[in-house]
Structures are given as C-alpha cells and as structure tokens.
PDB file of C-alpha atoms and ligand atoms in Angstrom:
ATOM      1  CA  MET A   1       0.000   0.000   0.000  1.00  0.00           C
ATOM      2  CA  ARG A   2       2.801   2.336   0.963  1.00  0.00           C
ATOM      3  CA  SER A   3       4.694   1.765  -2.274  1.00  0.00           C
ATOM      4  CA  VAL A   4       1.488   2.327  -4.271  1.00  0.00           C
ATOM      5  CA  ARG A   5       0.976   5.694  -2.566  1.00  0.00           C
ATOM      6  CA  ARG A   6       4.537   6.737  -3.148  1.00  0.00           C
ATOM      7  CA  ALA A   7       4.453   5.658  -6.761  1.00  0.00           C
ATOM      8  CA  SER A   8       1.276   7.633  -7.433  1.00  0.00           C
ATOM      9  CA  VAL A   9       2.744  10.776  -5.861  1.00  0.00           C
ATOM     10  CA  VAL A  10       5.942  10.504  -7.878  1.00  0.00           C
ATOM     11  CA  THR A  11       4.053   9.780 -11.115  1.00  0.00           C
ATOM     12  CA  ALA A  12       1.725  12.729 -10.591  1.00  0.00           C
ATOM     13  CA  LEU A  13       4.684  15.039  -9.970  1.00  0.00           C
ATOM     14  CA  LEU A  14       6.517  13.903 -13.062  1.00  0.00           C
ATOM     15  CA  ALA A  15       3.363  14.403 -15.143  1.00  0.00           C
ATOM     16  CA  LEU A  16       2.964  17.898 -13.683  1.00  0.00           C
ATOM     17  CA  PHE A  17       6.433  18.998 -14.639  1.00  0.00           C
ATOM     18  CA  ALA A  18       6.118  17.529 -18.119  1.00  0.00           C
ATOM     19  CA  LEU A  19       2.840  19.384 -18.677  1.00  0.00           C
ATOM     20  CA  ALA A  20       4.000  22.613 -17.074  1.00  0.00           C
ATOM     21  CA  THR A  21       6.980  22.933 -19.351  1.00  0.00           C
ATOM     22  CA  GLY A  22       5.017  22.082 -22.513  1.00  0.00           C
ATOM     23  CA  PRO A  23       4.662  24.503 -25.419  1.00  0.00           C
ATOM     24  CA  SER A  24       1.992  27.179 -25.364  1.00  0.00           C
ATOM     25  CA  VAL A  25      -1.020  26.321 -27.453  1.00  0.00           C
ATOM     26  CA  VAL A  26      -3.056  29.516 -27.731  1.00  0.00           C
ATOM     27  CA  ALA A  27      -2.008  32.415 -29.921  1.00  0.00           C
ATOM     28  CA  ALA A  28      -1.695  35.472 -27.692  1.00  0.00           C
ATOM     29  CA  SER A  29      -2.507  39.004 -28.789  1.00  0.00           C
ATOM     30  CA  SER A  30       0.306  40.619 -26.788  1.00  0.00           C
ATOM     31  CA  VAL A  31       3.517  39.646 -25.035  1.00  0.00           C
ATOM     32  CA  THR A  32       1.891  40.549 -21.712  1.00  0.00           C
ATOM     33  CA  GLU A  33      -1.120  38.338 -22.361  1.00  0.00           C
ATOM     34  CA  GLN A  34       1.180  35.537 -23.498  1.00  0.00           C
ATOM     35  CA  LEU A  35       3.135  35.623 -20.228  1.00  0.00           C
ATOM     36  CA  ILE A  36       0.015  35.714 -18.061  1.00  0.00           C
ATOM     37  CA  SER A  37      -1.838  32.946 -19.931  1.00  0.00           C
ATOM     38  CA  ARG A  38       1.187  30.681 -19.905  1.00  0.00           C
ATOM     39  CA  LEU A  39       1.519  31.081 -16.137  1.00  0.00           C
ATOM     40  CA  ASN A  40      -2.196  30.439 -15.756  1.00  0.00           C
ATOM     41  CA  ARG A  41      -1.903  27.207 -17.728  1.00  0.00           C
ATOM     42  CA  GLN A  42       1.178  26.089 -15.812  1.00  0.00           C
ATOM     43  CA  LEU A  43      -0.581  26.601 -12.480  1.00  0.00           C
ATOM     44  CA  LEU A  44      -3.622  24.774 -13.812  1.00  0.00           C
ATOM     45  CA  TYR A  45      -1.470  21.839 -14.875  1.00  0.00           C
ATOM     46  CA  MET A  46      -0.185  21.787 -11.305  1.00  0.00           C
ATOM     47  CA  ALA A  47      -3.533  22.154  -9.590  1.00  0.00           C
ATOM     48  CA  VAL A  48      -5.721  19.781 -11.617  1.00  0.00           C
ATOM     49  CA  PRO A  49      -3.691  16.550 -11.129  1.00  0.00           C
ATOM     50  CA  ILE A  50      -3.257  17.334  -7.421  1.00  0.00           C
ATOM     51  CA  ALA A  51      -7.000  17.870  -7.061  1.00  0.00           C
ATOM     52  CA  VAL A  52      -7.703  14.627  -8.945  1.00  0.00           C
ATOM     53  CA  LEU A  53      -5.178  12.719  -6.833  1.00  0.00           C
ATOM     54  CA  VAL A  54      -6.713  13.977  -3.578  1.00  0.00           C
ATOM     55  CA  GLU A  55     -10.236  13.135  -4.738  1.00  0.00           C
ATOM     56  CA  VAL A  56      -9.209   9.629  -5.825  1.00  0.00           C
ATOM     57  CA  ILE A  57      -7.558   8.958  -2.449  1.00  0.00           C
ATOM     58  CA  LEU A  58     -10.607  10.341  -0.655  1.00  0.00           C
ATOM     59  CA  LEU A  59     -13.081   8.218  -2.633  1.00  0.00           C
ATOM     60  CA  TYR A  60     -10.909   5.137  -2.249  1.00  0.00           C
ATOM     61  CA  THR A  61     -10.769   5.659   1.519  1.00  0.00           C
ATOM     62  CA  VAL A  62     -14.532   6.080   1.766  1.00  0.00           C
ATOM     63  CA  TRP A  63     -15.127   2.961  -0.323  1.00  0.00           C
ATOM     64  CA  ARG A  64     -12.487   0.861   1.431  1.00  0.00           C
ATOM     65  CA  PHE A  65     -13.367   1.711   5.034  1.00  0.00           C
ATOM     66  CA  HIS A  66     -17.073   2.606   4.909  1.00  0.00           C
ATOM     67  CA  ASP A  67     -18.128  -0.467   6.919  1.00  0.00           C
ATOM     68  CA  ASN A  68     -15.105  -0.740   9.159  1.00  0.00           C
ATOM     69  CA  ASP A  69     -16.583  -1.134  12.618  1.00  0.00           C
ATOM     70  CA  GLU A  70     -13.246  -1.343  14.386  1.00  0.00           C
ATOM     71  CA  PRO A  71     -11.023   1.382  13.024  1.00  0.00           C
ATOM     72  CA  SER A  72      -7.408   1.286  14.130  1.00  0.00           C
ATOM     73  CA  PRO A  73      -5.540   4.506  15.056  1.00  0.00           C
ATOM     74  CA  THR A  74      -3.245   6.021  12.427  1.00  0.00           C
ATOM     75  CA  ARG A  75       0.345   4.864  12.864  1.00  0.00           C
ATOM     76  CA  GLU A  76       3.359   7.008  12.195  1.00  0.00           C
ATOM     77  CA  ASN A  77       4.728   6.596   8.688  1.00  0.00           C
ATOM     78  CA  ARG A  78       7.947   8.534   8.405  1.00  0.00           C
ATOM     79  CA  GLN A  79       8.619   7.665   4.778  1.00  0.00           C
ATOM     80  CA  LEU A  80       5.199   8.851   3.671  1.00  0.00           C
ATOM     81  CA  GLU A  81       5.580  12.073   5.666  1.00  0.00           C
ATOM     82  CA  ILE A  82       8.979  12.786   4.130  1.00  0.00           C
ATOM     83  CA  THR A  83       7.580  12.058   0.657  1.00  0.00           C
ATOM     84  CA  TRP A  84       4.669  14.457   0.895  1.00  0.00           C
ATOM     85  CA  THR A  85       6.759  17.155   2.556  1.00  0.00           C
ATOM     86  CA  ILE A  86       9.288  17.081  -0.290  1.00  0.00           C
ATOM     87  CA  ALA A  87       6.516  16.848  -2.904  1.00  0.00           C
ATOM     88  CA  THR A  88       4.748  19.890  -1.450  1.00  0.00           C
ATOM     89  CA  ALA A  89       8.015  21.820  -1.277  1.00  0.00           C
ATOM     90  CA  LEU A  90       8.715  21.063  -4.935  1.00  0.00           C
ATOM     91  CA  VAL A  91       5.241  22.163  -5.982  1.00  0.00           C
ATOM     92  CA  LEU A  92       5.546  25.428  -4.023  1.00  0.00           C
ATOM     93  CA  LEU A  93       9.022  26.016  -5.401  1.00  0.00           C
ATOM     94  CA  PHE A  94       7.701  25.639  -8.937  1.00  0.00           C
ATOM     95  CA  VAL A  95       4.692  27.914  -8.304  1.00  0.00           C
ATOM     96  CA  GLY A  96       6.919  30.572  -6.702  1.00  0.00           C
ATOM     97  CA  THR A  97       9.567  30.484  -9.419  1.00  0.00           C
ATOM     98  CA  ALA A  98       7.070  30.501 -12.304  1.00  0.00           C
ATOM     99  CA  SER A  99       5.044  33.349 -10.746  1.00  0.00           C
ATOM    100  CA  PHE A 100       8.084  35.451  -9.967  1.00  0.00           C
ATOM    101  CA  HIS A 101       9.365  35.060 -13.519  1.00  0.00           C
ATOM    102  CA  VAL A 102       6.092  36.542 -14.841  1.00  0.00           C
ATOM    103  CA  LEU A 103       5.428  39.146 -12.137  1.00  0.00           C
ATOM    104  CA  ALA A 104       8.936  40.569 -12.425  1.00  0.00           C
ATOM    105  CA  HIS A 105       8.727  40.830 -16.205  1.00  0.00           C
ATOM    106  CA  PRO A 106       8.752  44.493 -17.350  1.00  0.00           C
ATOM    107  CA  MET A 107       5.856  43.800 -19.744  1.00  0.00           C
ATOM    108  CA  VAL A 108       3.729  42.711 -16.767  1.00  0.00           C
ATOM    109  CA  THR A 109       4.879  44.849 -13.846  1.00  0.00           C
ATOM    110  CA  SER A 110       6.521  48.158 -14.624  1.00  0.00           C
ATOM    111  CA  THR A 111       9.095  49.416 -12.185  1.00  0.00           C
ATOM    112  CA  PRO A 112      10.419  52.971 -12.412  1.00  0.00           C
ATOM    113  CA  GLU A 113      14.016  52.877 -13.593  1.00  0.00           C
ATOM    114  CA  THR A 114      14.564  56.581 -13.115  1.00  0.00           C
ATOM    115  CA  ALA A 115      16.356  58.360 -10.306  1.00  0.00           C
ATOM    116  CA  HIS A 116      13.223  60.252  -9.268  1.00  0.00           C
ATOM    117  CA  GLY A 117      11.420  56.952  -8.722  1.00  0.00           C
ATOM    118  CA  ASP A 118       8.216  57.634 -10.623  1.00  0.00           C
ATOM    119  CA  TYR A 119       7.002  57.761 -14.199  1.00  0.00           C
ATOM    120  CA  GLN A 120       7.127  60.814 -16.383  1.00  0.00           C
ATOM    121  CA  PRO A 121       5.829  60.916 -19.950  1.00  0.00           C
ATOM    122  CA  GLY A 122       8.612  61.507 -22.423  1.00  0.00           C
ATOM    123  CA  GLU A 123      10.921  58.910 -20.915  1.00  0.00           C
ATOM    124  CA  ALA A 124       9.968  56.070 -23.258  1.00  0.00           C
ATOM    125  CA  PRO A 125      12.801  54.774 -25.462  1.00  0.00           C
ATOM    126  CA  ASP A 126      13.030  56.330 -28.924  1.00  0.00           C
ATOM    127  CA  ASP A 127      11.920  53.164 -30.709  1.00  0.00           C
ATOM    128  CA  ALA A 128       8.803  52.775 -28.538  1.00  0.00           C
ATOM    129  CA  VAL A 129       5.394  54.304 -29.124  1.00  0.00           C
ATOM    130  CA  GLU A 130       4.356  56.611 -26.300  1.00  0.00           C
ATOM    131  CA  VAL A 131       0.745  57.449 -25.512  1.00  0.00           C
ATOM    132  CA  GLN A 132      -0.601  59.353 -22.522  1.00  0.00           C
ATOM    133  CA  VAL A 133      -3.917  57.912 -21.391  1.00  0.00           C
ATOM    134  CA  THR A 134      -5.942  60.377 -19.347  1.00  0.00           C
ATOM    135  CA  THR A 135      -9.022  59.012 -17.613  1.00  0.00           C
ATOM    136  CA  GLU A 136     -11.884  61.100 -16.271  1.00  0.00           C
ATOM    137  CA  GLN A 137     -15.521  60.561 -15.363  1.00  0.00           C
ATOM    138  CA  TRP A 138     -16.358  58.810 -17.738  1.00  0.00           C
ATOM    139  CA  ALA A 139     -14.126  58.950 -20.759  1.00  0.00           C
ATOM    140  CA  TYR A 140     -10.584  58.546 -21.996  1.00  0.00           C
ATOM    141  CA  THR A 141      -8.259  60.920 -23.792  1.00  0.00           C
ATOM    142  CA  PHE A 142      -5.297  59.575 -25.747  1.00  0.00           C
ATOM    143  CA  ASP A 143      -2.353  61.901 -26.340  1.00  0.00           C
ATOM    144  CA  TYR A 144       0.411  61.095 -28.805  1.00  0.00           C
ATOM    145  CA  PRO A 145       3.006  63.694 -27.808  1.00  0.00           C
ATOM    146  CA  ASP A 146       5.498  62.752 -30.522  1.00  0.00           C
ATOM    147  CA  ALA A 147       2.886  63.339 -33.233  1.00  0.00           C
ATOM    148  CA  ASN A 148       1.007  66.105 -31.453  1.00  0.00           C
ATOM    149  CA  VAL A 149      -2.253  64.197 -31.781  1.00  0.00           C
ATOM    150  CA  THR A 150      -5.042  64.026 -29.209  1.00  0.00           C
ATOM    151  CA  THR A 151      -8.146  61.880 -29.551  1.00  0.00           C
ATOM    152  CA  SER A 152     -10.872  60.670 -27.257  1.00  0.00           C
ATOM    153  CA  GLU A 153     -12.401  58.120 -29.603  1.00  0.00           C
ATOM    154  CA  GLU A 154     -10.051  55.150 -29.580  1.00  0.00           C
ATOM    155  CA  LEU A 155      -6.522  54.101 -28.767  1.00  0.00           C
ATOM    156  CA  VAL A 156      -4.687  53.241 -31.968  1.00  0.00           C
ATOM    157  CA  ILE A 157      -1.311  51.527 -31.692  1.00  0.00           C
ATOM    158  CA  PRO A 158       0.966  49.813 -34.208  1.00  0.00           C
ATOM    159  CA  ALA A 159       1.417  46.034 -34.149  1.00  0.00           C
ATOM    160  CA  ASN A 160       4.657  44.369 -33.066  1.00  0.00           C
ATOM    161  CA  ARG A 161       6.136  47.482 -31.462  1.00  0.00           C
ATOM    162  CA  THR A 162       6.813  48.256 -27.830  1.00  0.00           C
ATOM    163  CA  VAL A 163       4.150  50.582 -26.488  1.00  0.00           C
ATOM    164  CA  TYR A 164       4.411  52.776 -23.384  1.00  0.00           C
ATOM    165  CA  LEU A 165       1.066  53.922 -22.017  1.00  0.00           C
ATOM    166  CA  TYR A 166       1.370  56.619 -19.341  1.00  0.00           C
ATOM    167  CA  VAL A 167      -1.870  56.376 -17.394  1.00  0.00           C
ATOM    168  CA  THR A 168      -3.261  59.164 -15.217  1.00  0.00           C
ATOM    169  CA  SER A 169      -6.592  60.529 -13.984  1.00  0.00           C
ATOM    170  CA  GLU A 170      -8.204  63.961 -14.031  1.00  0.00           C
ATOM    171  CA  ASP A 171     -10.506  63.280 -11.085  1.00  0.00           C
ATOM    172  CA  VAL A 172     -11.046  60.020  -9.156  1.00  0.00           C
ATOM    173  CA  ILE A 173      -9.294  56.636  -9.324  1.00  0.00           C
ATOM    174  CA  HIS A 174     -10.008  54.694 -12.506  1.00  0.00           C
ATOM    175  CA  SER A 175      -8.422  51.546 -13.893  1.00  0.00           C
ATOM    176  CA  VAL A 176      -7.485  50.957 -17.505  1.00  0.00           C
ATOM    177  CA  HIS A 177      -8.286  47.350 -18.379  1.00  0.00           C
ATOM    178  CA  VAL A 178      -7.870  45.588 -21.728  1.00  0.00           C
ATOM    179  CA  PRO A 179      -8.380  41.895 -20.868  1.00  0.00           C
ATOM    180  CA  GLU A 180      -7.583  40.509 -24.307  1.00  0.00           C
ATOM    181  CA  LEU A 181      -4.184  42.209 -24.266  1.00  0.00           C
ATOM    182  CA  GLY A 182      -3.540  41.298 -20.626  1.00  0.00           C
ATOM    183  CA  LEU A 183      -3.373  44.947 -19.573  1.00  0.00           C
ATOM    184  CA  LYS A 184      -4.671  46.433 -16.324  1.00  0.00           C
ATOM    185  CA  GLN A 185      -3.422  49.457 -14.457  1.00  0.00           C
ATOM    186  CA  ASP A 186      -5.004  51.804 -11.920  1.00  0.00           C
ATOM    187  CA  ALA A 187      -5.063  55.479 -12.835  1.00  0.00           C
ATOM    188  CA  PHE A 188      -4.449  58.024 -10.057  1.00  0.00           C
ATOM    189  CA  PRO A 189      -4.795  61.810 -10.109  1.00  0.00           C
ATOM    190  CA  ASP A 190      -1.559  63.827 -10.238  1.00  0.00           C
ATOM    191  CA  GLN A 191       0.684  60.907 -11.114  1.00  0.00           C
ATOM    192  CA  TYR A 192       1.507  58.630 -14.009  1.00  0.00           C
ATOM    193  CA  GLN A 193       1.521  54.831 -14.003  1.00  0.00           C
ATOM    194  CA  LEU A 194       3.146  52.907 -16.797  1.00  0.00           C
ATOM    195  CA  ILE A 195       1.764  50.080 -18.915  1.00  0.00           C
ATOM    196  CA  ARG A 196       4.416  48.542 -21.092  1.00  0.00           C
ATOM    197  CA  THR A 197       3.474  45.986 -23.735  1.00  0.00           C
ATOM    198  CA  GLN A 198       3.998  44.735 -27.247  1.00  0.00           C
ATOM    199  CA  THR A 199       1.218  43.370 -29.428  1.00  0.00           C
ATOM    200  CA  THR A 200       1.745  40.325 -31.610  1.00  0.00           C
ATOM    201  CA  GLY A 201      -0.698  41.147 -34.410  1.00  0.00           C
ATOM    202  CA  THR A 202      -3.488  43.441 -35.506  1.00  0.00           C
ATOM    203  CA  GLY A 203      -6.941  43.437 -33.955  1.00  0.00           C
ATOM    204  CA  GLU A 204      -9.585  45.374 -32.111  1.00  0.00           C
ATOM    205  CA  TYR A 205     -10.052  45.073 -28.369  1.00  0.00           C
ATOM    206  CA  ARG A 206     -12.423  46.539 -25.809  1.00  0.00           C
ATOM    207  CA  MET A 207     -11.047  48.821 -23.091  1.00  0.00           C
ATOM    208  CA  TYR A 208     -12.904  48.919 -19.784  1.00  0.00           C
ATOM    209  CA  CYS A 209     -12.635  50.930 -16.599  1.00  0.00           C
ATOM    210  CA  ALA A 210     -12.068  48.347 -13.858  1.00  0.00           C
ATOM    211  CA  GLU A 211     -12.477  50.642 -10.841  1.00  0.00           C
ATOM    212  CA  LEU A 212     -15.942  51.710  -9.695  1.00  0.00           C
ATOM    213  CA  CYS A 213     -15.751  55.445 -10.326  1.00  0.00           C
ATOM    214  CA  GLY A 214     -19.290  56.808 -10.256  1.00  0.00           C
ATOM    215  CA  THR A 215     -22.662  56.493 -11.934  1.00  0.00           C
ATOM    216  CA  GLY A 216     -21.222  56.353 -15.463  1.00  0.00           C
ATOM    217  CA  HIS A 217     -18.641  53.689 -14.644  1.00  0.00           C
ATOM    218  CA  ALA A 218     -20.358  50.918 -16.602  1.00  0.00           C
ATOM    219  CA  GLU A 219     -20.358  53.097 -19.714  1.00  0.00           C
ATOM    220  CA  MET A 220     -16.700  54.011 -19.460  1.00  0.00           C
ATOM    221  CA  LEU A 221     -15.592  52.002 -22.456  1.00  0.00           C
ATOM    222  CA  SER A 222     -13.255  52.519 -25.337  1.00  0.00           C
ATOM    223  CA  THR A 223     -11.544  50.579 -28.090  1.00  0.00           C
ATOM    224  CA  VAL A 224      -7.928  49.631 -28.661  1.00  0.00           C
ATOM    225  CA  ARG A 225      -7.209  49.228 -32.352  1.00  0.00           C
ATOM    226  CA  VAL A 226      -3.931  47.549 -33.257  1.00  0.00           C
ATOM    227  CA  VAL A 227      -3.011  48.282 -36.868  1.00  0.00           C
ATOM    228  CA  GLU A 228      -0.042  47.804 -39.165  1.00  0.00           C
ATOM    229  CA  GLN A 229       2.736  50.370 -38.896  1.00  0.00           C
ATOM    230  CA  GLN A 230       1.802  51.956 -42.240  1.00  0.00           C
ATOM    231  CA  GLU A 231      -1.833  52.394 -41.267  1.00  0.00           C
ATOM    232  CA  TYR A 232      -0.769  53.788 -37.910  1.00  0.00           C
ATOM    233  CA  GLU A 233       1.420  56.419 -39.544  1.00  0.00           C
ATOM    234  CA  ALA A 234      -1.376  57.392 -41.948  1.00  0.00           C
ATOM    235  CA  TRP A 235      -3.774  57.676 -39.013  1.00  0.00           C
ATOM    236  CA  LEU A 236      -1.352  59.927 -37.136  1.00  0.00           C
ATOM    237  CA  GLU A 237      -0.781  62.047 -40.215  1.00  0.00           C
ATOM    238  CA  GLN A 238      -4.509  62.688 -40.425  1.00  0.00           C
ATOM    239  CA  GLY A 239      -4.333  63.831 -36.817  1.00  0.00           C
ATOM    240  CA  GLY A 240      -6.107  60.661 -35.690  1.00  0.00           C
ATOM    241  CA  SER A 241      -9.281  59.751 -37.561  1.00  0.00           C
ATOM    242  CA  ASN A 242     -11.407  61.136 -34.754  1.00  0.00           C
ATOM    243  CA  ALA A 243      -8.982  63.628 -33.286  1.00  0.00           C
ATOM    244  CA  THR A 244     -10.435  66.601 -31.504  1.00  0.00           C
ATOM    245  CA  ALA A 245      -8.567  69.814 -31.017  1.00  0.00           C
ATOM    246  CA  ASN A 246     -10.217  70.251 -27.641  1.00  0.00           C
ATOM    247  CA  GLY A 247     -10.186  66.578 -26.670  1.00  0.00           C
ATOM    248  CA  THR A 248      -9.291  67.185 -23.045  1.00  0.00           C
ATOM    249  CA  ALA A 249     -12.044  69.716 -22.550  1.00  0.00           C
ATOM    250  CA  SER A 250     -14.860  67.551 -23.856  1.00  0.00           C
ATOM    251  CA  GLY A 251     -15.983  66.062 -20.580  1.00  0.00           C
ATOM    252  CA  ASP A 252     -19.288  65.053 -22.102  1.00  0.00           C
ATOM    253  CA  THR A 253     -17.719  62.926 -24.770  1.00  0.00           C
ATOM    254  CA  ALA A 254     -19.704  59.748 -24.953  1.00  0.00           C
ATOM    255  CA  PRO A 255     -17.820  56.540 -24.294  1.00  0.00           C
ATOM    256  CA  SER A 256     -16.487  55.361 -27.577  1.00  0.00           C
ATOM    257  CA  GLY A 257     -19.070  53.541 -29.555  1.00  0.00           C
ATOM    258  CA  SER A 258     -16.407  53.271 -32.176  1.00  0.00           C
ATOM    259  CA  ASN A 259     -17.105  50.503 -34.545  1.00  0.00           C
ATOM    260  CA  SER A 260     -14.801  51.500 -37.323  1.00  0.00           C
ATOM    261  CA  THR A 261     -13.325  48.463 -38.919  1.00  0.00           C
ATOM    262  CA  ASP A 262     -11.421  49.768 -41.882  1.00  0.00           C
ATOM    263  CA  GLY A 263      -9.433  52.360 -39.988  1.00  0.00           C
ATOM    264  CA  THR A 264      -9.377  54.738 -42.902  1.00  0.00           C
ATOM    265  CA  PRO A 265      -9.134  58.311 -41.760  1.00  0.00           C
ATOM    266  CA  THR A 266     -12.478  59.977 -42.279  1.00  0.00           C
ATOM    267  CA  GLY A 267     -11.885  63.420 -40.916  1.00  0.00           C
ATOM    268  CA  ASP A 268     -15.150  64.416 -39.278  1.00  0.00           C
ATOM    269  CA  SER A 269     -16.431  60.942 -38.622  1.00  0.00           C
ATOM    270  CA  ASN A 270     -19.102  61.842 -36.137  1.00  0.00           C
ATOM    271  CA  ALA A 271     -21.637  61.679 -38.887  1.00  0.00           C
ATOM    272  CA  THR A 272     -20.701  58.108 -39.757  1.00  0.00           C
ATOM    273  CA  ASN A 273     -20.150  56.423 -36.452  1.00  0.00           C
ATOM    274  CA  ALA A 274     -22.510  58.282 -34.200  1.00  0.00           C
ATOM    275  CA  THR A 275     -24.386  55.513 -32.467  1.00  0.00           C
ATOM    276  CA  ALA A 276     -27.448  55.769 -30.302  1.00  0.00           C
ATOM    277  CA  THR A 277     -25.248  56.765 -27.393  1.00  0.00           C
ATOM    278  CA  ALA A 278     -22.765  58.986 -29.160  1.00  0.00           C
ATOM    279  CA  GLU A 279     -23.638  62.618 -28.848  1.00  0.00           C
ATOM    280  CA  PRO A 280     -22.041  64.385 -31.798  1.00  0.00           C
ATOM    281  CA  THR A 281     -19.634  67.027 -30.630  1.00  0.00           C
ATOM    282  CA  ALA A 282     -19.285  70.193 -32.630  1.00  0.00           C
ATOM    283  CA  GLY A 283     -17.445  69.128 -35.733  1.00  0.00           C
ATOM    284  CA  GLY A 284     -14.444  66.869 -35.053  1.00  0.00           C
ATOM    285  CA  ASP A 285     -11.166  68.659 -35.532  1.00  0.00           C
ATOM    286  CA  ALA A 286     -12.732  71.711 -37.121  1.00  0.00           C
TER     287      ALA A 286
HETATM  288 CU1  LIG B   1     -14.789  53.366 -13.595  1.00  0.00          CU
END
C-alpha cells in the first residue's frame, strides 16, 4: 500500500512537470497576455492533477473503510511524511519560481528605472510608441506627444512594437483594463503609471474601466485598435481619424461607440459612427 501511494505521488509530480513545461497552445494578442496565460496554464497543470489525486484517495478511503466497525488509530509513517513534505516543497518552489518570472517581467509589472522613482511621460525609449492615457468621469483621452495628436475616440497603436502607455486621472481613481491584451493598471490623479506591452498582431479590443468610479462607470468604455505600422502612420498624419482639437475639454464625450473596422481616416467621422449613445460634438477637428 505504501509503495502504491509513493508511486502515485511521484508519477503525478513527473506528469505535472512535463505538462508545465510544454509549449503554449493559444495564440496570444500581446507579449503581456502571453506571459500571463502561460503562467495560468502552468498553475492549472499543477492544480488539476493534485486535485484529482486527492479526490481519488478520498473516494478510495470512503469505499475501502465505509463499513469498518473497528477502526485502528493512524500509525506514524515517516517515509510517507517525508515524501509528501518534499513533494509539497517542490510544488511550491515551482509555483513561486514561475510566478516570480512573470510578475517581475517588465511587460507585466513596470518598475520605475529613473532616479526620481516615478514615471514621467517623455521617458519612453526612442523606438517605442508613447501614448498618454488620461481618464476622467467617464471617458478617456489619448495623447500622442510625438505626433502632437489628441483623440478621445479610440486608442490606436501599431502592431509588433513596444508601447508605453502613461496612465493618469483627471478626477477620481479609474483603472485601464484591456483583458484581451492582458493589460490592467489603476489610474491616479496627479501621477503617471506605466503600462508597457507589445502586441503580436493586428486586432480590435475593448477597453474597460475596472475601478468603480461613479454612476457612469459601466459606460466608461473605449476601443484599442492595433493596426499595421503603415496604417498607424497614416492615421497619425490625419491627426487621428477622430482627433479633436479640444479633446481634453470635452468632458461630455460619450464613451467610444467606435465601430470602425477599416481604420481609414475619415476626418469628421461623427456623422458616420454616431451611435445611439454617441452625442455628436461640434465638428471633429474643425
Ligand atoms: Cu470606472
């Protein structure tokens, strides 16, 4: 019986490590999402066999001893105790190492590398795309300082390039959340937080506010559109397809109902993509 137990523990552990180090199977939309999903799968590969093993032992015990009228007290079993102590230590070691590897990754957790210890827009490397994301009740403003473009309609970024999003708030605490890209960062007034990522292809993703911030919280939505470099440059050149000269002042801007799919700059696009909720502002970029 003892050898059977030990063998099952060892087999389960070997299977865990084999599965945990297997190749990733799902195509990720960003490096950040890739790291997080892989960790999630690894932990699942750990947890599921352990859960199954425990359940099997439990059911076996119930079946085997359900009509035992004279149960004998548990005897000390040093070998078994040593086995499960080492097995548990190995599992925890793996979970800790795998988690640390992801949590410490700069595309997952940004750490200020500057002497002043916080983030300041303008400090992104030259080859990275920098966007300032300003949140307010209940809208977003996206500033592209290098191109002098400001828009409140959607966040447009180029594919396969490192992106630095400097997140801040004009009023209360918000949280910028793009689940499909694995991005989430709280936004605080009077300071910048950094989201660093790199997408792996083009696509369109929903941006949510993930911090209850008032009555319009549920409507605080926007779109992240990842486009090819060429399309991105054309979009910037047009001043952003939906750019507004007074983007930061338009507090009543409706949450983006943007459903543009072709990404072609349309100048004053309010006429074309005004949805039931979008209140046309006075003439786009004038
Ligand atoms: Cu909110």
